[in-house]
PDB file of C-alpha atoms in Angstrom:
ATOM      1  CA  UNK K 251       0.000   0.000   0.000  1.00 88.00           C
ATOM      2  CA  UNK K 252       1.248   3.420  -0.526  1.00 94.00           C
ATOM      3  CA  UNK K 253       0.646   5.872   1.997  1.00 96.00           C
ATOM      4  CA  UNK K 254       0.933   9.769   2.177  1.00 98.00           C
ATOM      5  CA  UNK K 255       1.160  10.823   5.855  1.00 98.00           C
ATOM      6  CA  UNK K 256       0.055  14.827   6.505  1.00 98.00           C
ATOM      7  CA  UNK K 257       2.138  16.000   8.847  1.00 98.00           C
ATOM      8  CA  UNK K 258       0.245  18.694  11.134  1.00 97.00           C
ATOM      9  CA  UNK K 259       1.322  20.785  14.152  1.00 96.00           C
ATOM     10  CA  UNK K 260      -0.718  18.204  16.403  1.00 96.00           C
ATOM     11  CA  UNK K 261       1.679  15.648  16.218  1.00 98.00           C
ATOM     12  CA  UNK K 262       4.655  17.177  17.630  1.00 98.00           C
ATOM     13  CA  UNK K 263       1.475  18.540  20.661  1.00 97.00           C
ATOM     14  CA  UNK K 264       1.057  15.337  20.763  1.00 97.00           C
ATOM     15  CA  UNK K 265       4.544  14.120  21.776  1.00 98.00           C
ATOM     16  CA  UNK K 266       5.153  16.896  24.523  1.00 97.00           C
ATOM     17  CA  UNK K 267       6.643  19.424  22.386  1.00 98.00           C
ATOM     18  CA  UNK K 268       5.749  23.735  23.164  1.00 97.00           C
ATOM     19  CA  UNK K 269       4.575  24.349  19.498  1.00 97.00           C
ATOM     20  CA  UNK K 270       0.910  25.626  19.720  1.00 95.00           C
ATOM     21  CA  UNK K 271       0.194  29.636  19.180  1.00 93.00           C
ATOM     22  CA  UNK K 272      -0.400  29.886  23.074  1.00 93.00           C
ATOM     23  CA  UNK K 273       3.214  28.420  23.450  1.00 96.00           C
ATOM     24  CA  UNK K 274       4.350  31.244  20.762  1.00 96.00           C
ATOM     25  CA  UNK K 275       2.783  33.778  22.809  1.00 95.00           C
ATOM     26  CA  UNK K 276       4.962  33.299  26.003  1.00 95.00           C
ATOM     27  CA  UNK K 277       7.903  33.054  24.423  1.00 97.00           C
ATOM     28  CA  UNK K 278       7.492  35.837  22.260  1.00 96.00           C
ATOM     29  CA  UNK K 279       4.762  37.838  25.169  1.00 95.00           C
ATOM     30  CA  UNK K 280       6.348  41.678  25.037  1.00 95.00           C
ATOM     31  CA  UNK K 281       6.780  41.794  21.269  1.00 94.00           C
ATOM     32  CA  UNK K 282       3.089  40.420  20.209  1.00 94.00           C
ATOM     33  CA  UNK K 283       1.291  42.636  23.018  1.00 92.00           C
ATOM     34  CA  UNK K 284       3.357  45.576  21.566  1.00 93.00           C
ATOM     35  CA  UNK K 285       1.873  44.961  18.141  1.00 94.00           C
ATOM     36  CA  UNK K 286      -1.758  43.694  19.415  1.00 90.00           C
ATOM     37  CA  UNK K 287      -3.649  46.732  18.795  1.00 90.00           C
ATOM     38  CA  UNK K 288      -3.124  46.879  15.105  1.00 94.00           C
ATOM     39  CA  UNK K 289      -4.828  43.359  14.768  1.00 90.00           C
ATOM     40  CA  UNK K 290      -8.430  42.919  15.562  1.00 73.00           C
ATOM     41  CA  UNK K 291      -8.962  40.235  18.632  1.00 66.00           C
ATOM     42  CA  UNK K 292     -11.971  41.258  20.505  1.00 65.00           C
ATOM     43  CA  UNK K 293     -13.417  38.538  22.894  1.00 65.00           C
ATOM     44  CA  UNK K 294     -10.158  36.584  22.760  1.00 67.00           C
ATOM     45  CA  UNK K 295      -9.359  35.292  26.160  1.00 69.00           C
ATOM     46  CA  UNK K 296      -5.734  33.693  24.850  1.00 77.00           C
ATOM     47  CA  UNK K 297      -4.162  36.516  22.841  1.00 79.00           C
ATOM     48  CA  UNK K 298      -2.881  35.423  19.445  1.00 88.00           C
ATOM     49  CA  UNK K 299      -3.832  31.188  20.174  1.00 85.00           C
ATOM     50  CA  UNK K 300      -5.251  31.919  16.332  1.00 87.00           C
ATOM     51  CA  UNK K 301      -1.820  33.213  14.800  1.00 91.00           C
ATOM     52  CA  UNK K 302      -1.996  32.945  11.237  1.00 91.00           C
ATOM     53  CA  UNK K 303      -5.908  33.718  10.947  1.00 88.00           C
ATOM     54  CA  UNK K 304      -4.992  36.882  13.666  1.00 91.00           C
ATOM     55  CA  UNK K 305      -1.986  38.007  10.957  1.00 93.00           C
ATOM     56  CA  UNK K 306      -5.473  38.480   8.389  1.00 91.00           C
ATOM     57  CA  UNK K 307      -7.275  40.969  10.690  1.00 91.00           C
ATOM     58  CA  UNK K 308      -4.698  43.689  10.375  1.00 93.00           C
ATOM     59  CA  UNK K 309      -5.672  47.048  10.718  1.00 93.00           C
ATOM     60  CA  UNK K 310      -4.009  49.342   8.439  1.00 92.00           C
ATOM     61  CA  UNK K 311      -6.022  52.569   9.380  1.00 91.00           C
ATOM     62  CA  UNK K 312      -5.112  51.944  13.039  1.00 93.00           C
ATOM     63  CA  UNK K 313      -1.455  52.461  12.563  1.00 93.00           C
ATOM     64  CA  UNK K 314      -1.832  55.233  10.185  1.00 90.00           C
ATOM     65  CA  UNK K 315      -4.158  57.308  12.332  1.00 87.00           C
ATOM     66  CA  UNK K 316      -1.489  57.392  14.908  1.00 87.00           C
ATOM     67  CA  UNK K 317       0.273  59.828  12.430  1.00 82.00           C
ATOM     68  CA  UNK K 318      -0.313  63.258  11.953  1.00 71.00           C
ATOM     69  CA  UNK K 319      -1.562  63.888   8.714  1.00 70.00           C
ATOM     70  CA  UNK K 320      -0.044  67.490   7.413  1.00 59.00           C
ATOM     71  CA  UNK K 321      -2.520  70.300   6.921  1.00 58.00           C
ATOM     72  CA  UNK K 322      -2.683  70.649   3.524  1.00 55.00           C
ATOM     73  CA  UNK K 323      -4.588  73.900   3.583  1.00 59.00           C
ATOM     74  CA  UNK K 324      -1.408  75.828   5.913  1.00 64.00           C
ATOM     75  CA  UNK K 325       0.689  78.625   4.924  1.00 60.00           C
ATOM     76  CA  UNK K 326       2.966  76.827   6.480  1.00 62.00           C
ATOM     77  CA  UNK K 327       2.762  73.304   3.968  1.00 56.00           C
ATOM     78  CA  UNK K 328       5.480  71.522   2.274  1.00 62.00           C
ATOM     79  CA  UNK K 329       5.401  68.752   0.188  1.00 58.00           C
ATOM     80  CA  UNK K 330       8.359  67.530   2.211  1.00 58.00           C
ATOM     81  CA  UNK K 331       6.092  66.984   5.040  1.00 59.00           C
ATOM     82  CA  UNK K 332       3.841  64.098   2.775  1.00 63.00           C
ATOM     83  CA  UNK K 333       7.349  62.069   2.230  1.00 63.00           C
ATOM     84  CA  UNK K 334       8.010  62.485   5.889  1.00 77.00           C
ATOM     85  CA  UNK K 335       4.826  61.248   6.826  1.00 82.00           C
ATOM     86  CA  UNK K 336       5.398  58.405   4.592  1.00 86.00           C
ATOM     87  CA  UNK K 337       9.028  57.224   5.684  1.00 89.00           C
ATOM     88  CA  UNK K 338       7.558  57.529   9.004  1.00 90.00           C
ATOM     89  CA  UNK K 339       4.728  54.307   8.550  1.00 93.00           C
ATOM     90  CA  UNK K 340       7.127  52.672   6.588  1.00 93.00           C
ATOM     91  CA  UNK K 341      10.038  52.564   9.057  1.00 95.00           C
ATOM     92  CA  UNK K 342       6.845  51.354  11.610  1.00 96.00           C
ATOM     93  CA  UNK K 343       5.164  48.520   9.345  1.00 96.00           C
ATOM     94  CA  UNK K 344       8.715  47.465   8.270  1.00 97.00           C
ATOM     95  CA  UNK K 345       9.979  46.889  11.950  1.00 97.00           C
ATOM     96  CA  UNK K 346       6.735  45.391  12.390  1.00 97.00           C
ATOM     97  CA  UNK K 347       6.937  42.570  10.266  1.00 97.00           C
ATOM     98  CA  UNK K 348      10.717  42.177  10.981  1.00 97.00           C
ATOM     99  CA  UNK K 349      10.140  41.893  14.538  1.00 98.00           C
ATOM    100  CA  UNK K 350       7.326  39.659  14.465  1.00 97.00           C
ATOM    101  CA  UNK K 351       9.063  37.563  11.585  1.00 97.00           C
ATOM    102  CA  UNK K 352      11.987  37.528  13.612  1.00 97.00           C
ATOM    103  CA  UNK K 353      10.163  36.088  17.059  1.00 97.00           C
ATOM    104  CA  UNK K 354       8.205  33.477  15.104  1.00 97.00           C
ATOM    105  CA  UNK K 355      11.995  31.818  14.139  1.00 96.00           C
ATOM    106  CA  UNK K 356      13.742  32.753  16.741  1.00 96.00           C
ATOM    107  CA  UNK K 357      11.277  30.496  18.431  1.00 97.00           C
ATOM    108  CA  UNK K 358      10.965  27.509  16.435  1.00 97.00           C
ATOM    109  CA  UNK K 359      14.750  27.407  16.401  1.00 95.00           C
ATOM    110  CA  UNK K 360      14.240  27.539  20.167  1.00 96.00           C
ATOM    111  CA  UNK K 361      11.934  24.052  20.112  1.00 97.00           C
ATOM    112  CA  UNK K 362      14.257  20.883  21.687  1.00 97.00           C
ATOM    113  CA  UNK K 363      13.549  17.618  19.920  1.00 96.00           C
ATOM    114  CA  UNK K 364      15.890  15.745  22.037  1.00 95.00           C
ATOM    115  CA  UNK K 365      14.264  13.985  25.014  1.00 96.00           C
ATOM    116  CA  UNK K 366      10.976  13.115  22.501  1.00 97.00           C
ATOM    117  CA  UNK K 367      10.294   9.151  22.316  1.00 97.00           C
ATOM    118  CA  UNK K 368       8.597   7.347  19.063  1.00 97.00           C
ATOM    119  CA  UNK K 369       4.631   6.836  19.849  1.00 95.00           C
ATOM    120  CA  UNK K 370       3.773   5.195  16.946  1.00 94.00           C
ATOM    121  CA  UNK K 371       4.846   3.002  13.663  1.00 93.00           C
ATOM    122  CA  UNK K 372       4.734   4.455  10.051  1.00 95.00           C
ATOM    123  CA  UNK K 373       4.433   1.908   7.214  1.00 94.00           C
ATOM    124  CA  UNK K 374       7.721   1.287   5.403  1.00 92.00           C
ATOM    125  CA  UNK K 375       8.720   3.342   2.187  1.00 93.00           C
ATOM    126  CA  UNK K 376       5.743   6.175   2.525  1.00 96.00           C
ATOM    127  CA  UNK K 377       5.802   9.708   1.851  1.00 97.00           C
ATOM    128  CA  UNK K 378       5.558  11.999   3.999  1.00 98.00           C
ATOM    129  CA  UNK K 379       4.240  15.944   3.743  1.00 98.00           C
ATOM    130  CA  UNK K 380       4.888  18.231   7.036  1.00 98.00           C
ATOM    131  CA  UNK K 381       3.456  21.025   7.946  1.00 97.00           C
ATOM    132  CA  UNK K 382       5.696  21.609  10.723  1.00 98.00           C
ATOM    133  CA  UNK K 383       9.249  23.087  11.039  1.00 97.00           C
ATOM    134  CA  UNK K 384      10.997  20.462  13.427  1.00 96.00           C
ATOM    135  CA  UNK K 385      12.324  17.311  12.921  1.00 96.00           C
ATOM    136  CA  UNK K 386      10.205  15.132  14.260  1.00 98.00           C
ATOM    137  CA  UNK K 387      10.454  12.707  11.471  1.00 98.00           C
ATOM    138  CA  UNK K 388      13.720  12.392  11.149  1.00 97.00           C
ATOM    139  CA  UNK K 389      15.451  12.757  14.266  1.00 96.00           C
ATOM    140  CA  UNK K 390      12.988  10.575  16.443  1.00 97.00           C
ATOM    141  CA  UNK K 391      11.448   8.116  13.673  1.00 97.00           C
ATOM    142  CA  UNK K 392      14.281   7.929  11.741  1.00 97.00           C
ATOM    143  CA  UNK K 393      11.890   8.884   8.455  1.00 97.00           C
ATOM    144  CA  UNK K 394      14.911   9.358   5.427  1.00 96.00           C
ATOM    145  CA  UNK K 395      15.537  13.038   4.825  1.00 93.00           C
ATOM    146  CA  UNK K 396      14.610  12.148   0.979  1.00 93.00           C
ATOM    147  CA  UNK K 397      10.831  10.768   2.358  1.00 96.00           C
ATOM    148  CA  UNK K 398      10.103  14.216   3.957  1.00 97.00           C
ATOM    149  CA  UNK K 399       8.885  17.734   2.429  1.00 96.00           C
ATOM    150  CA  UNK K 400       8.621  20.146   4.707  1.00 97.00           C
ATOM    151  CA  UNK K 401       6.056  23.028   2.431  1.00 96.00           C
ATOM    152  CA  UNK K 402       6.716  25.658   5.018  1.00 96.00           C
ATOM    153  CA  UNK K 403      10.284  25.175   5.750  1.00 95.00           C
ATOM    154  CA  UNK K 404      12.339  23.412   8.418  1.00 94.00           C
ATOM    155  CA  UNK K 405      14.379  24.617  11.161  1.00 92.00           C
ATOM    156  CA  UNK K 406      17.243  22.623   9.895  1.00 87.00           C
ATOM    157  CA  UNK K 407      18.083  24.272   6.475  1.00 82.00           C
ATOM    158  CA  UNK K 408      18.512  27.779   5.639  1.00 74.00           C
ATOM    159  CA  UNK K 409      15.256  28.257   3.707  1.00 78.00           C
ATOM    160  CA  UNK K 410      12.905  30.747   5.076  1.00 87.00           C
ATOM    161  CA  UNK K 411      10.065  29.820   7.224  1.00 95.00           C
ATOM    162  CA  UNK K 412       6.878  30.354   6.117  1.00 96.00           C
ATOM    163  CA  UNK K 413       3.752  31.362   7.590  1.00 96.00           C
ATOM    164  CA  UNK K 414       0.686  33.517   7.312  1.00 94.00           C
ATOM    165  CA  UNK K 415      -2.564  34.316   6.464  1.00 92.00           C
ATOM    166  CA  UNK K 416      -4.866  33.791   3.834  1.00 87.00           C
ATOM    167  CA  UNK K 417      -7.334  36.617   3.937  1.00 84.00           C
ATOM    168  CA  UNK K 418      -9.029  37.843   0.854  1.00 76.00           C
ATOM    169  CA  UNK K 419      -9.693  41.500   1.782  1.00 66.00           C
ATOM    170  CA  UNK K 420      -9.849  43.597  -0.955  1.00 53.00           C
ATOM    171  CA  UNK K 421      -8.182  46.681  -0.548  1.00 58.00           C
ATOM    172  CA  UNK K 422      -9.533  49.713  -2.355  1.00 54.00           C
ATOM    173  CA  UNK K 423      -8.752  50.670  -5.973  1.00 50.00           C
ATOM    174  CA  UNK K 424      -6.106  52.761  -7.359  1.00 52.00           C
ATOM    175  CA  UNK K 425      -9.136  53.625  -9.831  1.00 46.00           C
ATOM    176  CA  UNK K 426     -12.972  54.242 -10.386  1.00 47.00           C
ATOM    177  CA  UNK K 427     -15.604  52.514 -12.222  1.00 53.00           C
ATOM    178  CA  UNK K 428     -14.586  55.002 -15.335  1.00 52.00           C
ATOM    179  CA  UNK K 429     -10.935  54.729 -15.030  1.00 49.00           C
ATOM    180  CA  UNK K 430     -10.199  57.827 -13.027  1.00 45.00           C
ATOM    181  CA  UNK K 431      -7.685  57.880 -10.414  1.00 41.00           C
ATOM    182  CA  UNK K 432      -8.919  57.328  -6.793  1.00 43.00           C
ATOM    183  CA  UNK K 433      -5.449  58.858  -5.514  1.00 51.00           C
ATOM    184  CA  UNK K 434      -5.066  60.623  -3.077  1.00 64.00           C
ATOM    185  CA  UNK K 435      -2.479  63.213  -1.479  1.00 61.00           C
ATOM    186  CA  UNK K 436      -1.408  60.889   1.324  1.00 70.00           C
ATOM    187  CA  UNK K 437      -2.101  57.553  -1.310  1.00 80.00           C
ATOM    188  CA  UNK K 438       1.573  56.435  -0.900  1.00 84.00           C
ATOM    189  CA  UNK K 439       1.726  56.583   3.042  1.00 85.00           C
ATOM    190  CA  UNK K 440      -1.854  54.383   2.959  1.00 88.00           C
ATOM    191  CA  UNK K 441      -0.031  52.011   0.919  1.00 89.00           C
ATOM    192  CA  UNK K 442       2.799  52.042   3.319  1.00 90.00           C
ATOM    193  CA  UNK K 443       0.394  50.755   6.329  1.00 93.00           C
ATOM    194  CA  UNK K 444      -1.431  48.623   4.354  1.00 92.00           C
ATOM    195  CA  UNK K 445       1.953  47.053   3.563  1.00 93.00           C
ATOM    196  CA  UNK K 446       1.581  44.342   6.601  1.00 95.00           C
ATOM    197  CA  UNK K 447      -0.902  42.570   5.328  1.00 93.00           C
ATOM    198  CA  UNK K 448       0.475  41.295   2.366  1.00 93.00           C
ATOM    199  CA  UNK K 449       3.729  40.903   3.686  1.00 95.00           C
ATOM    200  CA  UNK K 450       1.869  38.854   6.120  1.00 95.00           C
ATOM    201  CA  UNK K 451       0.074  36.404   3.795  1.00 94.00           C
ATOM    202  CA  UNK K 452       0.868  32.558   3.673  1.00 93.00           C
ATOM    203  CA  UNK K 453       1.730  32.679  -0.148  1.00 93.00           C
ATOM    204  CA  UNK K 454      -0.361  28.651  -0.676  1.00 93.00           C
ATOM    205  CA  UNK K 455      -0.729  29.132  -4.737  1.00 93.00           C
ATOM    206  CA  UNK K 456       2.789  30.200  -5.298  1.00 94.00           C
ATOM    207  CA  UNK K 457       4.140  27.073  -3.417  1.00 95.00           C
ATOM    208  CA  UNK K 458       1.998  24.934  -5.108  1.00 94.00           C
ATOM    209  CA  UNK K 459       2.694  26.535  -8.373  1.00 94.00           C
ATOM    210  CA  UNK K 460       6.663  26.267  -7.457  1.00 93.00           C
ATOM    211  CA  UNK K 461       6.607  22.141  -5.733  1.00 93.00           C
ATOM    212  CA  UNK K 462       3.932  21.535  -8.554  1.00 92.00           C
ATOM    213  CA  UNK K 463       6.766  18.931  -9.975  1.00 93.00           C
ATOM    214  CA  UNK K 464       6.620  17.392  -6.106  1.00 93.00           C
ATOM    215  CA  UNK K 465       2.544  17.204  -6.119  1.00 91.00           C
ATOM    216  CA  UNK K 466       2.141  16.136  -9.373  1.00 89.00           C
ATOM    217  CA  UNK K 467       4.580  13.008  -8.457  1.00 90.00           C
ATOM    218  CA  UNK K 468       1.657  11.846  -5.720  1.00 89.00           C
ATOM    219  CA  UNK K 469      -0.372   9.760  -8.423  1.00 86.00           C
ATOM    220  CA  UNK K 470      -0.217   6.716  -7.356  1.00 90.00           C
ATOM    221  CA  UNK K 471      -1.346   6.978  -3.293  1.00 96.00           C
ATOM    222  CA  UNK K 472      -3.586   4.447  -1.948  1.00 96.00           C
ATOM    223  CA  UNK K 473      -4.073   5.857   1.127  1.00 97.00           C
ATOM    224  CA  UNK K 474      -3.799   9.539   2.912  1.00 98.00           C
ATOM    225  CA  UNK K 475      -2.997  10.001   6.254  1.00 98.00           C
ATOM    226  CA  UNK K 476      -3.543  13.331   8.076  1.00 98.00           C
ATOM    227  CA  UNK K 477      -1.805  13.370  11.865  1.00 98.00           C
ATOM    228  CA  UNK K 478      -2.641  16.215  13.866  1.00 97.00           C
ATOM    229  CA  UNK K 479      -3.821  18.585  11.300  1.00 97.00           C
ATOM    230  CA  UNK K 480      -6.524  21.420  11.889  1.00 94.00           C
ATOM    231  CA  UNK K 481      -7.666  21.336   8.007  1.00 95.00           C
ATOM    232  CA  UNK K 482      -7.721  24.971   8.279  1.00 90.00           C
ATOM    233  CA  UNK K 483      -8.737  27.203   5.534  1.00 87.00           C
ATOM    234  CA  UNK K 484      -5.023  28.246   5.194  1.00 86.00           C
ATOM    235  CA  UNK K 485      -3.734  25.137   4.252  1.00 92.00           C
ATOM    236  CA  UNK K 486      -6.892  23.541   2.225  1.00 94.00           C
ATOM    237  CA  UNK K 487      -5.608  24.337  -1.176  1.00 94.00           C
ATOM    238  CA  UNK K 488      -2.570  22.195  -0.824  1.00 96.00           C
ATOM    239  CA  UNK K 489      -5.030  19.223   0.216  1.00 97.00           C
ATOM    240  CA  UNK K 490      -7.022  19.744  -2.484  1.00 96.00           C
ATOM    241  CA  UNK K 491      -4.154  19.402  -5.072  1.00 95.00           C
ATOM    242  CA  UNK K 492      -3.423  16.023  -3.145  1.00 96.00           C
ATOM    243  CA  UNK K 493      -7.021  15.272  -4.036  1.00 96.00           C
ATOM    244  CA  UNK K 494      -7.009  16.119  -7.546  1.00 94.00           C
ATOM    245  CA  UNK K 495      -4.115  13.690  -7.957  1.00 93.00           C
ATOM    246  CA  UNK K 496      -5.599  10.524  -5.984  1.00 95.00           C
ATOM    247  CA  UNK K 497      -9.611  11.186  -6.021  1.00 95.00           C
ATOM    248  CA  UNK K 498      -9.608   7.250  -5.623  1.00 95.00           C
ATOM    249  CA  UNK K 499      -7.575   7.293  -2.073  1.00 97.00           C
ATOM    250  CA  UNK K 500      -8.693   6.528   1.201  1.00 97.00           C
ATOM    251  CA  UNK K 501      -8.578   9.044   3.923  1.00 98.00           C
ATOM    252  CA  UNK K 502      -7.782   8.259   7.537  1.00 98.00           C
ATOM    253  CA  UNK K 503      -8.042  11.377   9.885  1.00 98.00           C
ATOM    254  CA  UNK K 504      -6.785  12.346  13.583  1.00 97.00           C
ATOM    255  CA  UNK K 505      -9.041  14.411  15.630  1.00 95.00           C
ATOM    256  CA  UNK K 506      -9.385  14.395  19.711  1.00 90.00           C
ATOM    257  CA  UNK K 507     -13.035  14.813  19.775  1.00 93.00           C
ATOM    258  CA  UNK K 508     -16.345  14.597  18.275  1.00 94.00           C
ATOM    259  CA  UNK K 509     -16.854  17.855  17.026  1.00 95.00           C
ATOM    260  CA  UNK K 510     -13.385  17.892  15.751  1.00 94.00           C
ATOM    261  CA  UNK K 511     -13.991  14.574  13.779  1.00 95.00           C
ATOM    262  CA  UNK K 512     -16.843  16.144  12.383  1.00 96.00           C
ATOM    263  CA  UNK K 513     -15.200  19.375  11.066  1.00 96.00           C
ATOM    264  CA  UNK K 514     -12.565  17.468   9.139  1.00 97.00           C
ATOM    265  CA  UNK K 515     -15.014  15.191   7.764  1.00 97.00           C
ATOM    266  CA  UNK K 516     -16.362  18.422   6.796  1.00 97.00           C
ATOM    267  CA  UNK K 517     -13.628  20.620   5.203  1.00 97.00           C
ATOM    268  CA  UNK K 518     -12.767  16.850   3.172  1.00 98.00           C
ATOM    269  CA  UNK K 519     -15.726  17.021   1.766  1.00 98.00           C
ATOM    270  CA  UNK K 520     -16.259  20.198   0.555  1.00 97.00           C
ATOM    271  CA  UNK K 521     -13.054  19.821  -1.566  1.00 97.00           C
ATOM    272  CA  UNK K 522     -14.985  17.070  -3.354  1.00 97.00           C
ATOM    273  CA  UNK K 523     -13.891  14.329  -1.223  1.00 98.00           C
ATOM    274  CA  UNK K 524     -16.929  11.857  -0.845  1.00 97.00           C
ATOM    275  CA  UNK K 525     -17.892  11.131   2.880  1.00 97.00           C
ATOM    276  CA  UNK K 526     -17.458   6.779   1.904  1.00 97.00           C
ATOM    277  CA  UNK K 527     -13.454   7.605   1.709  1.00 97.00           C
ATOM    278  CA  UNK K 528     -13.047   9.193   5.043  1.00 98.00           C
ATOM    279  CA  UNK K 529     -12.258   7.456   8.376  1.00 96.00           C
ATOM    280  CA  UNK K 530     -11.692   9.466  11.804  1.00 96.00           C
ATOM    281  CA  UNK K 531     -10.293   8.088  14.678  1.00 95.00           C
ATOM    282  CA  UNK K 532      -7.668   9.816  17.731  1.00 95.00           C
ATOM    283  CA  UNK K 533      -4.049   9.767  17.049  1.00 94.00           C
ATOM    284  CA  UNK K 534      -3.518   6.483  19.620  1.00 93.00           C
ATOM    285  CA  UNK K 535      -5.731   4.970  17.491  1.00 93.00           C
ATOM    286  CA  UNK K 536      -4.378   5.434  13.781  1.00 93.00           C
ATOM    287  CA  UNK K 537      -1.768   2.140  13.288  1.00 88.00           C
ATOM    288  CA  UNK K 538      -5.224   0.316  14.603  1.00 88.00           C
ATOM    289  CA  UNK K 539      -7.328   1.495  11.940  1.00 89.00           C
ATOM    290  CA  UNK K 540      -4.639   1.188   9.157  1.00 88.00           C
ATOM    291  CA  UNK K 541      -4.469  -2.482  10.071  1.00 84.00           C
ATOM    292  CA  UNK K 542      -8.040  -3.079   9.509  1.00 75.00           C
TER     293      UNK K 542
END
């Protein structure tokens, strides 16, 4: 049988190791809580436990209204002052997503792999797509470096780490309905705040578009295995491309509960995934099920 194992952040929760959001936030407390206020969390009672989807709810017009805008209408006016007020946001959002860049490696590198045991056995020769930056795979189950593809990077090699969002806002346009130019005086310095927000986003098509040679090489999987993987909206396109590739595969899912089991079944399905194909069971239970 060949298998495809999905690799999700509840896998390494599952074997003791600090890597939810919460676990983020205390390591990285005084930088996040400095930055809080420019991303929507109202009724949150763990600041920033929803990272990536938190990263989406930036508000540009926060951070710009802290500026003084220059009174166009003085004596006193110079055009000087518009760059100024420009170089000003962009020296903010810049350090902004540096810093918080910054903190989100500076504590994965931080994550010790060293005391964590094997909990389970993977069937021989399969493939194996992680989601997380550790080395889970390879330094406790021994999984062949060549087996692994880490899509968002991996604390061992220099590549960059990725993360994000994946919110669709639409920001306003540069033009009207009849082609005339929306801009404004201060246009360039509301560009400059809006700036975190892309700079922010989980870029999913242009990593599919750019390991499409990797994706297009799963064609031949019997069977899918998702370990401790939210399905989150964030991450669905890359499942769905699995999908496209093996629409005949079985699906065995982790979940810890109920309701969880029921959302996975859920986001399977509506990427065309047929309900007959999908099996849920908890994490202790998946070399069980794959034996049946």
């Amino acid at each position: 049988m060949n298998v495809l194992y999905i690799i999700g952040n509840g896998f390494d929760r599952w074997h003791g190791l600090p890597t939810s959001y919460c676990d983020f936030y205390k390591y990285s407390k005084q930088t996040l809580d400095q930055y809080k206020y420019f991303f929507e969390q109202s009724g949150v009672t763990e600041p920033w436990s929803d990272f990536e989807n938190n990263l989406g709810e930036y508000d540009w017009e926060l951070l710009y209204c802290e500026y003084e805008q220059p009174n166009l209408s003085s004596e006193s006016f110079r055009s000087s002052y518009v760059y100024g007020l420009e170089d000003g946001i962009t020296e903010q959002t810049e350090s902004l997503v540096s810093d918080i860049t910054s903190e989100f490696e500076s504590w994965v590198n931080s994550i010790d792999i060293t005391n964590v045991s094997p909990k389970m056995c993977f069937i021989p020769e399969s493939k194996f797509l992680s989601f997380n930056y550790t080395n889970t795979l390879q330094s406790v189950y021994k999984v062949p470096h060549g087996h692994v593809k880490h899509i968002h990077g991996n604390v061992d090699t220099r590549e960059k780490l990725i993360f994000g969002h994946c919110s669709m806002r639409m920001e306003p346009s540069e033009f009207d309905e009849d082609g005339y130019s929306n801009s404004k005086y201060f246009h360039d310095a509301e560009n400059a705040a809006r700036k975190p927000l892309a700079a922010l986003k989980k870029p999913v098509e242009f990593i599919i578009d750019n390991l499409s040679h990797w994706f297009d090489s799963l064609t031949d999987i019997d069977c899918i295995v998702v370990l401790g993987h939210s399905l989150n909206s964030v991450d669905m396109p890359y499942f769905k491309r699995i999908f496209e590739f093996n629409p005949s595969a079985e699906w065995v899912v982790s979940c810890y509960s109920t309701s969880e089991c029921e959302k996975h079944r859920g986001s399977l399905v509506n990427i065309g995934i047929t309900i007959d194909k999908i099996r849920t069971c908890d994490l202790d239970k998946i070399s069980e099920v794959l034996d049946q």
